[in-house]
Short mmCIF file of N, CA, C and O in Angstrom, two decimals:
data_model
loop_
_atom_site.label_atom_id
_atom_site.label_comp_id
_atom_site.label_asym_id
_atom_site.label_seq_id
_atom_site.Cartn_x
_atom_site.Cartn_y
_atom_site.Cartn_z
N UNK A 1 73.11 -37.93 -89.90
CA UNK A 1 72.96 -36.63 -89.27
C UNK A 1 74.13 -36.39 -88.33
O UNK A 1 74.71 -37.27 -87.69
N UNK A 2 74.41 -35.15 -88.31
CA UNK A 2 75.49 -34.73 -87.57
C UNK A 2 76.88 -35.28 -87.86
O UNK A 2 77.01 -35.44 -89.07
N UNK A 3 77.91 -35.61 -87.18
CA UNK A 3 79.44 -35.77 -87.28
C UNK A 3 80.13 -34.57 -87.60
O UNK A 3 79.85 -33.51 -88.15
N UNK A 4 81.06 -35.05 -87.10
CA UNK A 4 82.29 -33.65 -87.36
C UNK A 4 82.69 -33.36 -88.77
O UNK A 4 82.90 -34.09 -89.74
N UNK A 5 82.73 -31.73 -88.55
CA UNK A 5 82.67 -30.87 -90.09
C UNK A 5 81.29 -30.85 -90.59
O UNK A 5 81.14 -29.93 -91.40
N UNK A 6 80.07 -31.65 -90.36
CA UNK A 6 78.93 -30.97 -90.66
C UNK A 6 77.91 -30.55 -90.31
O UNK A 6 77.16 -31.26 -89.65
N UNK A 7 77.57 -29.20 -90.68
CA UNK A 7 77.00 -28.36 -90.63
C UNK A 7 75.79 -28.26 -90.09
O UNK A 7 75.36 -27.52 -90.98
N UNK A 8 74.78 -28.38 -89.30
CA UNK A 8 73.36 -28.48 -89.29
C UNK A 8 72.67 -27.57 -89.59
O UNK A 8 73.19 -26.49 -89.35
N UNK A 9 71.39 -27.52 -90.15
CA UNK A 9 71.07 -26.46 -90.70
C UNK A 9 70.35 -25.30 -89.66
O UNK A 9 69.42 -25.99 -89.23
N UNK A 10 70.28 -24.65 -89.33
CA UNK A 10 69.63 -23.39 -88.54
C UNK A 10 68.17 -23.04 -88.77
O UNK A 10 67.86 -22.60 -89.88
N UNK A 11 67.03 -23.23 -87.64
CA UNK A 11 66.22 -23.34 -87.85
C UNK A 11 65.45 -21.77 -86.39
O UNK A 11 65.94 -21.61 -85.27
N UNK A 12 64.73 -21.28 -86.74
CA UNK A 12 64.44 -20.08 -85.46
C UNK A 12 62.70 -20.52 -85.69
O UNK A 12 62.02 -20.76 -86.68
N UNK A 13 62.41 -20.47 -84.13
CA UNK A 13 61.17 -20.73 -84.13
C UNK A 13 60.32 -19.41 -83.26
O UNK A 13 60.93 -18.85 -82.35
N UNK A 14 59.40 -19.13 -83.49
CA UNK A 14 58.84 -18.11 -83.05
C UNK A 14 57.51 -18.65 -82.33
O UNK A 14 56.68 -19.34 -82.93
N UNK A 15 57.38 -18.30 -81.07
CA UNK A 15 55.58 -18.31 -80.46
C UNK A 15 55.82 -17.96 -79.33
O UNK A 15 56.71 -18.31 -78.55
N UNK A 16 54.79 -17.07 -79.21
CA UNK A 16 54.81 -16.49 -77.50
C UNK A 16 54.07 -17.49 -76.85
O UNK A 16 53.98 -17.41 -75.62
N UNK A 17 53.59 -18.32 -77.37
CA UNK A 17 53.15 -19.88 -76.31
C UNK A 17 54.04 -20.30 -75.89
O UNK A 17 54.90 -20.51 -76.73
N UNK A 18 54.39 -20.66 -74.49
CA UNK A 18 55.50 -21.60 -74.09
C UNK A 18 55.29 -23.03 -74.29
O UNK A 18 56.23 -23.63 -74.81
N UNK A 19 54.37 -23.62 -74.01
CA UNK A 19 54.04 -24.87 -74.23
C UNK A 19 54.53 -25.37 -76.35
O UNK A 19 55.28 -26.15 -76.93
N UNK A 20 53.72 -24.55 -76.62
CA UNK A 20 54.11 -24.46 -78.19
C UNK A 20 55.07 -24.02 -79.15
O UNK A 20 55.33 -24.16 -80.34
N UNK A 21 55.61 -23.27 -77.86
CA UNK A 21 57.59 -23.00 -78.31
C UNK A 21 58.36 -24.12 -78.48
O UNK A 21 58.99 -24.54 -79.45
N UNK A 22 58.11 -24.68 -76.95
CA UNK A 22 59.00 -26.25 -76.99
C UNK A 22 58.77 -27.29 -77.75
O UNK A 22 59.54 -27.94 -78.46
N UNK A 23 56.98 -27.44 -77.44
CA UNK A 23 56.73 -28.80 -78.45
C UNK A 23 57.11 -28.36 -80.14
O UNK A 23 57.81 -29.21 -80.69
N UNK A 24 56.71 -27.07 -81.06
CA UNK A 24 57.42 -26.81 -82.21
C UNK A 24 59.39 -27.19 -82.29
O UNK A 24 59.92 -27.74 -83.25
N UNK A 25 60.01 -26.80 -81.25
CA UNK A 25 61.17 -26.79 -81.02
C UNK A 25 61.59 -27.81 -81.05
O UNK A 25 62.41 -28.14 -81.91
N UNK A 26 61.12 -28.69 -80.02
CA UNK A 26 61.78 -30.48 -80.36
C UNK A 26 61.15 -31.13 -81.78
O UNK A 26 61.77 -31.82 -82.59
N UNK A 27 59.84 -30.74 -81.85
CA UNK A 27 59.82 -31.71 -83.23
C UNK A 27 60.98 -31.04 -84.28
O UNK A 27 61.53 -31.99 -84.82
N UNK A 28 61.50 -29.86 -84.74
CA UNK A 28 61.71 -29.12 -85.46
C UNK A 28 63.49 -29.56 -85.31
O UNK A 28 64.25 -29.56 -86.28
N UNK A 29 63.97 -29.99 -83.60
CA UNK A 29 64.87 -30.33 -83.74
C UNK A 29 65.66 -31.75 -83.89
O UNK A 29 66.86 -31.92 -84.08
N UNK A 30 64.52 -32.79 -83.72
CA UNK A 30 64.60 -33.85 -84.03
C UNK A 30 64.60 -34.10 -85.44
O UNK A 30 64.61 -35.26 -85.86
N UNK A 31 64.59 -33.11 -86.21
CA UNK A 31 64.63 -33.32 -87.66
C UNK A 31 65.79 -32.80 -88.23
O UNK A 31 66.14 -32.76 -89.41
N UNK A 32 66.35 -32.40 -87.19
CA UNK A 32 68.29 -32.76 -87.16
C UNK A 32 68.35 -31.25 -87.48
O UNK A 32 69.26 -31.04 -88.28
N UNK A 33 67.72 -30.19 -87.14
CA UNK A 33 67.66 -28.73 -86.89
C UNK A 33 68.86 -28.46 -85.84
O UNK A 33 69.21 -29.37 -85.09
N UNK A 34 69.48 -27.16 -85.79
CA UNK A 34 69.81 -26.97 -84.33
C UNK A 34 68.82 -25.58 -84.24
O UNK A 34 68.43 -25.01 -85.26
N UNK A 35 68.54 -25.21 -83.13
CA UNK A 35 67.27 -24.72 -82.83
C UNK A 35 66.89 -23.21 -82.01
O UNK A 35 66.68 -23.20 -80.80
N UNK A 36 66.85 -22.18 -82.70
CA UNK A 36 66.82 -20.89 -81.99
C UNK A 36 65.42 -20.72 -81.66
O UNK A 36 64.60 -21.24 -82.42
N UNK A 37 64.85 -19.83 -80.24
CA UNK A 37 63.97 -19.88 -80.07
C UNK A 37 63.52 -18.43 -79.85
O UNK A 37 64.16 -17.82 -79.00
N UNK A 38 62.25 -17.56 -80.64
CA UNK A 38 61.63 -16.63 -80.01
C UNK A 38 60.41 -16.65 -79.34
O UNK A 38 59.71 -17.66 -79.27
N UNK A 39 60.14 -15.65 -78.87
CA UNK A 39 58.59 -14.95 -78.14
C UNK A 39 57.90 -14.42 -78.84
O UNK A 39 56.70 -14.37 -78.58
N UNK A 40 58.29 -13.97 -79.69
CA UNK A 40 57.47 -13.35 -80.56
C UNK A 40 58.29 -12.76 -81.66
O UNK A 40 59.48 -13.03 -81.84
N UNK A 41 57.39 -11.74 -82.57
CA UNK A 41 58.20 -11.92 -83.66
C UNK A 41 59.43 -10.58 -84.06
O UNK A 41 60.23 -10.50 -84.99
N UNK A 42 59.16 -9.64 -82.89
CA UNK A 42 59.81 -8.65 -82.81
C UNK A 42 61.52 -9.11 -82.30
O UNK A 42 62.51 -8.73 -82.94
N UNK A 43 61.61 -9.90 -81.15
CA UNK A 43 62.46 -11.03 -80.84
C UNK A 43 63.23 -11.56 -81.53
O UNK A 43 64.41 -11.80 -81.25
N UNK A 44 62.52 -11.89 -82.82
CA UNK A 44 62.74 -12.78 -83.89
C UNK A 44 63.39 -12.25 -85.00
O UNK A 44 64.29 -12.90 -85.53
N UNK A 45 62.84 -10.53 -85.66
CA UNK A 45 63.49 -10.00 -86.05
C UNK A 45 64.86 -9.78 -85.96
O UNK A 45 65.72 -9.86 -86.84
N UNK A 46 64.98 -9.44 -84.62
CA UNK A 46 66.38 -8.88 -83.74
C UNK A 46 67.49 -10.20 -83.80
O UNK A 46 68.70 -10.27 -84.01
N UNK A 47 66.45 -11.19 -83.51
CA UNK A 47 67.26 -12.60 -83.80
C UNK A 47 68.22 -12.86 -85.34
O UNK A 47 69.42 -12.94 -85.59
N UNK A 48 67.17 -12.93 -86.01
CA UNK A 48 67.90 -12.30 -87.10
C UNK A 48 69.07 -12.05 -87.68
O UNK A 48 69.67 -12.70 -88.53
N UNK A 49 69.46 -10.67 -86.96
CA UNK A 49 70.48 -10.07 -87.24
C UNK A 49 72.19 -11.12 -86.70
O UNK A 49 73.37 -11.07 -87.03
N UNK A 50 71.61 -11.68 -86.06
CA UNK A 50 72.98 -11.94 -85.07
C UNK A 50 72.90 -13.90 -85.53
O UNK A 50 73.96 -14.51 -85.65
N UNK A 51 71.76 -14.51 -85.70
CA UNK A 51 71.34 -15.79 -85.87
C UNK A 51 71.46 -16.59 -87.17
O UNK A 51 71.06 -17.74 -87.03
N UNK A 52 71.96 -16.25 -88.51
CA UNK A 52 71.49 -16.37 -89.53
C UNK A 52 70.41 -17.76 -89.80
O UNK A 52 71.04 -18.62 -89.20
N UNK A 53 69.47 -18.30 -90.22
CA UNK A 53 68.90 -19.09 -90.32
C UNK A 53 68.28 -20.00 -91.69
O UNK A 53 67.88 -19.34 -92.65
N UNK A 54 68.22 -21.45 -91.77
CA UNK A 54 68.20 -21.73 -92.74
C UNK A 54 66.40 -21.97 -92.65
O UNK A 54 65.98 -22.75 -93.51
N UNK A 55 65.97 -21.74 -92.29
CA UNK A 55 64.29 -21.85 -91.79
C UNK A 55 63.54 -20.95 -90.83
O UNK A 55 64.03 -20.29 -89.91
N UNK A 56 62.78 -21.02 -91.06
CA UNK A 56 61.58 -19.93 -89.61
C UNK A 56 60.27 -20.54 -89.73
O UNK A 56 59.50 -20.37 -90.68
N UNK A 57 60.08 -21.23 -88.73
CA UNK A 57 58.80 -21.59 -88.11
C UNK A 57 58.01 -20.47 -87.37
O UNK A 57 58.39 -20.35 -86.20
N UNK A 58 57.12 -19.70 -87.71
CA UNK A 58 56.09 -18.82 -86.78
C UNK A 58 54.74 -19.43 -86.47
O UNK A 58 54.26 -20.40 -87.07
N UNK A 59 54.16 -18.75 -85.47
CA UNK A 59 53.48 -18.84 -85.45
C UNK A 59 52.34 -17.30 -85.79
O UNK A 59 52.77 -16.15 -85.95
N UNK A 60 51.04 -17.68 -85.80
CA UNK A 60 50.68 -16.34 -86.95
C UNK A 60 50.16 -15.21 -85.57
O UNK A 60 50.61 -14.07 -85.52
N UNK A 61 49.31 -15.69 -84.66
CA UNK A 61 49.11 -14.04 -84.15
C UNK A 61 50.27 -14.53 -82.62
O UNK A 61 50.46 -15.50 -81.89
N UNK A 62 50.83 -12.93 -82.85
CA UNK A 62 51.50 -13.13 -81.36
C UNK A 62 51.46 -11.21 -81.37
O UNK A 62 51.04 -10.50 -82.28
N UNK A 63 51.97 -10.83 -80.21
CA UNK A 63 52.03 -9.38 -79.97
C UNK A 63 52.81 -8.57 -80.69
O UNK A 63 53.23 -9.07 -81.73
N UNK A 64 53.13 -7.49 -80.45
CA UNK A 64 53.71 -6.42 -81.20
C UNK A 64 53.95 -6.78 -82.91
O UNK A 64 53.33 -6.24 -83.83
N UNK A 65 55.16 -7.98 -83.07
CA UNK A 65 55.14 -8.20 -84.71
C UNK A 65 54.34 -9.93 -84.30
O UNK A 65 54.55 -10.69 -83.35
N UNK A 66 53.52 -10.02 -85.35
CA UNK A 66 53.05 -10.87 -86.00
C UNK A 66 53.42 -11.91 -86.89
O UNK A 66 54.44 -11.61 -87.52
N UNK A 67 52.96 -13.00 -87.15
CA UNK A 67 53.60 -13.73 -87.94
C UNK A 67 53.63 -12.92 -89.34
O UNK A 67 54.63 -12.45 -89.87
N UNK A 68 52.68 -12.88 -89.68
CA UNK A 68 52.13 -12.22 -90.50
C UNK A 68 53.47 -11.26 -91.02
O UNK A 68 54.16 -11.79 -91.89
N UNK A 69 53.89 -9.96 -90.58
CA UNK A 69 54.39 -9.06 -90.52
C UNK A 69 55.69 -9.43 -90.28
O UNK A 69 56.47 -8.50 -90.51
N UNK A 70 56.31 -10.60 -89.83
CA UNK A 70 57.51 -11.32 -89.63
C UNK A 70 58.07 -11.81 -91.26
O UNK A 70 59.02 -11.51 -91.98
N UNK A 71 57.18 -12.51 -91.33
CA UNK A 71 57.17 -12.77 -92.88
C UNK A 71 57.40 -11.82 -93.78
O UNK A 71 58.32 -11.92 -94.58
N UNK A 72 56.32 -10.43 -93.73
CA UNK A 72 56.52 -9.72 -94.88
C UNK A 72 58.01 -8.82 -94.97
O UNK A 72 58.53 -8.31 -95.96
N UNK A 73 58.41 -8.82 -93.65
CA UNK A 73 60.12 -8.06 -93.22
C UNK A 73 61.26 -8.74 -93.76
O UNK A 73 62.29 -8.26 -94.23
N UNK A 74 60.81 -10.39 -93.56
CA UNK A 74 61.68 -11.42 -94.05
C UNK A 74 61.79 -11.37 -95.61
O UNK A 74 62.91 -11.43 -96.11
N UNK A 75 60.86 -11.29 -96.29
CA UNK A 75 60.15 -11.35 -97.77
C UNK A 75 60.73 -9.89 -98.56
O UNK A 75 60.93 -9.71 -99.76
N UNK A 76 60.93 -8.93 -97.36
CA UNK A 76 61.39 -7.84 -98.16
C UNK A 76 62.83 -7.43 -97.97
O UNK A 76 63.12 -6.48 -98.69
N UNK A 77 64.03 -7.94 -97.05
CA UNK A 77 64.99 -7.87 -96.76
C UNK A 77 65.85 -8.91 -97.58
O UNK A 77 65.72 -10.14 -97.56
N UNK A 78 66.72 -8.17 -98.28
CA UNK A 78 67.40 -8.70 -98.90
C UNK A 78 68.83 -10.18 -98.53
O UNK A 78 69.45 -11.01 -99.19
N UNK A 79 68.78 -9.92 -97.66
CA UNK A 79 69.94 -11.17 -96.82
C UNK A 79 68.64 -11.85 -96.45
O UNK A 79 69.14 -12.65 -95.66
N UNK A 80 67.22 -12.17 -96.41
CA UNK A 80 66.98 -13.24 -95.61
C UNK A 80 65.70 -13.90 -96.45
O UNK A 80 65.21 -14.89 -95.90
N UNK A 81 65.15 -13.53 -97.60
CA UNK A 81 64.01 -13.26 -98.66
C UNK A 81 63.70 -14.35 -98.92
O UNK A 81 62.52 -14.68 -98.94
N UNK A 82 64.92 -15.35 -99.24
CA UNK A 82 64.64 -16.82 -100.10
C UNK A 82 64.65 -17.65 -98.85
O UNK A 82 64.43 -18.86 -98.77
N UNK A 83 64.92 -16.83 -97.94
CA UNK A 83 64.68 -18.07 -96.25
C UNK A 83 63.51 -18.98 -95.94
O UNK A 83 62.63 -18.42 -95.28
N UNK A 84 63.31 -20.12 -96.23
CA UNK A 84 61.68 -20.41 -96.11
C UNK A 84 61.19 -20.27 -94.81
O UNK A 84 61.81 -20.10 -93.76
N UNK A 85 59.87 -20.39 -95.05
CA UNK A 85 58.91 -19.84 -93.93
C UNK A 85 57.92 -20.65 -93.17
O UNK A 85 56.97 -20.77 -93.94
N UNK A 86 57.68 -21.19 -92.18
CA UNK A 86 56.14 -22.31 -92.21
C UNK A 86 55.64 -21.56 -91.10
O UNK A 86 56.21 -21.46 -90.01
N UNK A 87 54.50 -21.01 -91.44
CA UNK A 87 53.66 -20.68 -90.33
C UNK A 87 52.34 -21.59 -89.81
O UNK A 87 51.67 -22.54 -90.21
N UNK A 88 52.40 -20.92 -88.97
CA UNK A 88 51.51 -22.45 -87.63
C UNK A 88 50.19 -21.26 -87.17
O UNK A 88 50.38 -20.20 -86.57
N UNK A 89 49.31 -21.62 -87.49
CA UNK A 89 47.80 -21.33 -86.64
C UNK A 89 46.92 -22.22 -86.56
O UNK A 89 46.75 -23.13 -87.37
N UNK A 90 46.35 -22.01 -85.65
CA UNK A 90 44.91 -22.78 -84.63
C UNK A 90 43.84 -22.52 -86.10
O UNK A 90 43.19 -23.35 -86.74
N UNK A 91 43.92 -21.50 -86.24
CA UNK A 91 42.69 -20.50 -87.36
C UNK A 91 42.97 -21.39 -88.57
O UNK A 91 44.06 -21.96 -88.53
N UNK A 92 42.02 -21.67 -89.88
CA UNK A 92 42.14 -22.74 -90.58
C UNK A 92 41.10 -22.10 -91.72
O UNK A 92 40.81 -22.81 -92.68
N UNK A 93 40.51 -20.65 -91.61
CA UNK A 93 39.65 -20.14 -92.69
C UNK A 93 40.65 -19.62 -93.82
O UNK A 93 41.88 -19.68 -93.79
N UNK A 94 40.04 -19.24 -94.59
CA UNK A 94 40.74 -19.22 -96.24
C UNK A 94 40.64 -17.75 -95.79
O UNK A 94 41.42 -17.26 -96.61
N UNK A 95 40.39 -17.16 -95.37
CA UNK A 95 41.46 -15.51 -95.19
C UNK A 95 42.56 -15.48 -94.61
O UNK A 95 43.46 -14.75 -95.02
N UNK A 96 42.74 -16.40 -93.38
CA UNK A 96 43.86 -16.05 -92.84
C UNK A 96 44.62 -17.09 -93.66
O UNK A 96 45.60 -17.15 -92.91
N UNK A 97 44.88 -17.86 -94.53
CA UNK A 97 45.45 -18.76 -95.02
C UNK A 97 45.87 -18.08 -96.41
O UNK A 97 46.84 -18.40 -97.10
N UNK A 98 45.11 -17.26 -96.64
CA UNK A 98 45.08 -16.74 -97.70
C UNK A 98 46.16 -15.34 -97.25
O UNK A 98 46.99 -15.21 -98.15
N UNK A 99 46.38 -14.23 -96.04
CA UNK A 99 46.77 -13.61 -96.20
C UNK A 99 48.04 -14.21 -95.11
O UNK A 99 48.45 -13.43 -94.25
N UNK A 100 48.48 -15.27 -95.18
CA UNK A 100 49.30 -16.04 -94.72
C UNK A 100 50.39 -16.00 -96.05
O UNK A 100 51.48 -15.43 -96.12
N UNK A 101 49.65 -16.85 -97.09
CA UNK A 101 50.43 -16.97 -98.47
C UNK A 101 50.75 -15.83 -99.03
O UNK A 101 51.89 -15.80 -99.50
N UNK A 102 49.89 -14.52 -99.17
CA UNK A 102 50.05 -13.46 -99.29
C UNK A 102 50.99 -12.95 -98.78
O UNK A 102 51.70 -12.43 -99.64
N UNK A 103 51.40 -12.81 -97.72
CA UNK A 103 52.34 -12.43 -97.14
C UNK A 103 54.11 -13.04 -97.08
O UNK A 103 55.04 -12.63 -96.38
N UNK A 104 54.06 -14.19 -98.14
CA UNK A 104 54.92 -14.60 -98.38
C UNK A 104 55.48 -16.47 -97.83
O UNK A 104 56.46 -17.12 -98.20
N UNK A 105 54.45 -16.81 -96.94
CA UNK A 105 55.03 -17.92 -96.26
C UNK A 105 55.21 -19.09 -97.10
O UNK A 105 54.58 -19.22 -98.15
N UNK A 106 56.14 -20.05 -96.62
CA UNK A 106 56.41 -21.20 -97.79
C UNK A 106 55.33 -22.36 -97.66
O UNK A 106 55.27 -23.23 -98.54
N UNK A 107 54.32 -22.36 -96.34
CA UNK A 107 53.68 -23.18 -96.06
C UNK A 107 53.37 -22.84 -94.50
O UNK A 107 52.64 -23.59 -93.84
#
């Protein structure tokens, strides 16, 4: 991992939890990530533009955009579509898991 000339891969993490920003963040960067961080997913969008990323960790409910709705922007924009996705919830029923996958996430 790491040395000069290579590359690490780009990883953006999303949660308006602070506690669960960081702890997602270090595990995410100990896996030899370098590591952008949002609040949520509107944040994240905007991040985006300026961040390019080889991953997105969300988490699923946060304010204004959603994981949910993070995903489906990602899923329909052409520069960022094949970007994989892992979304993170507390919630563990087969609807929200279901309109998790639905919505495009890689896991």
């Amino acid at each position: 991992m790491g040395g000069a000339g290579v590359l690490l891969p780009n990883a953006l993490v999303v949660d308006d939890a602070l506690t669960s920003l960081h702890v997602v963040s270090s595990f995410v960067g100990a896996m030899g990530h370098s590591v952008f961080q949002a609040h949520d997913g509107a944040e994240a969008w905007n991040m985006l533009e300026d961040y390019p990323v080889d991953l997105v960790v969300t988490d699923m409910e946060m304010p204004e955009i959603d994981g949910i709705e993070l995903t489906r922007r990602i899923r329909r924009s052409e520069w960022f579509k094949k970007t994989p996705v892992i979304m993170i919830s507390v919630k563990r029923q087969e609807i929200v898991i279901g309109r998790a996958l639905e919505a495009g996430v890689n896991a």
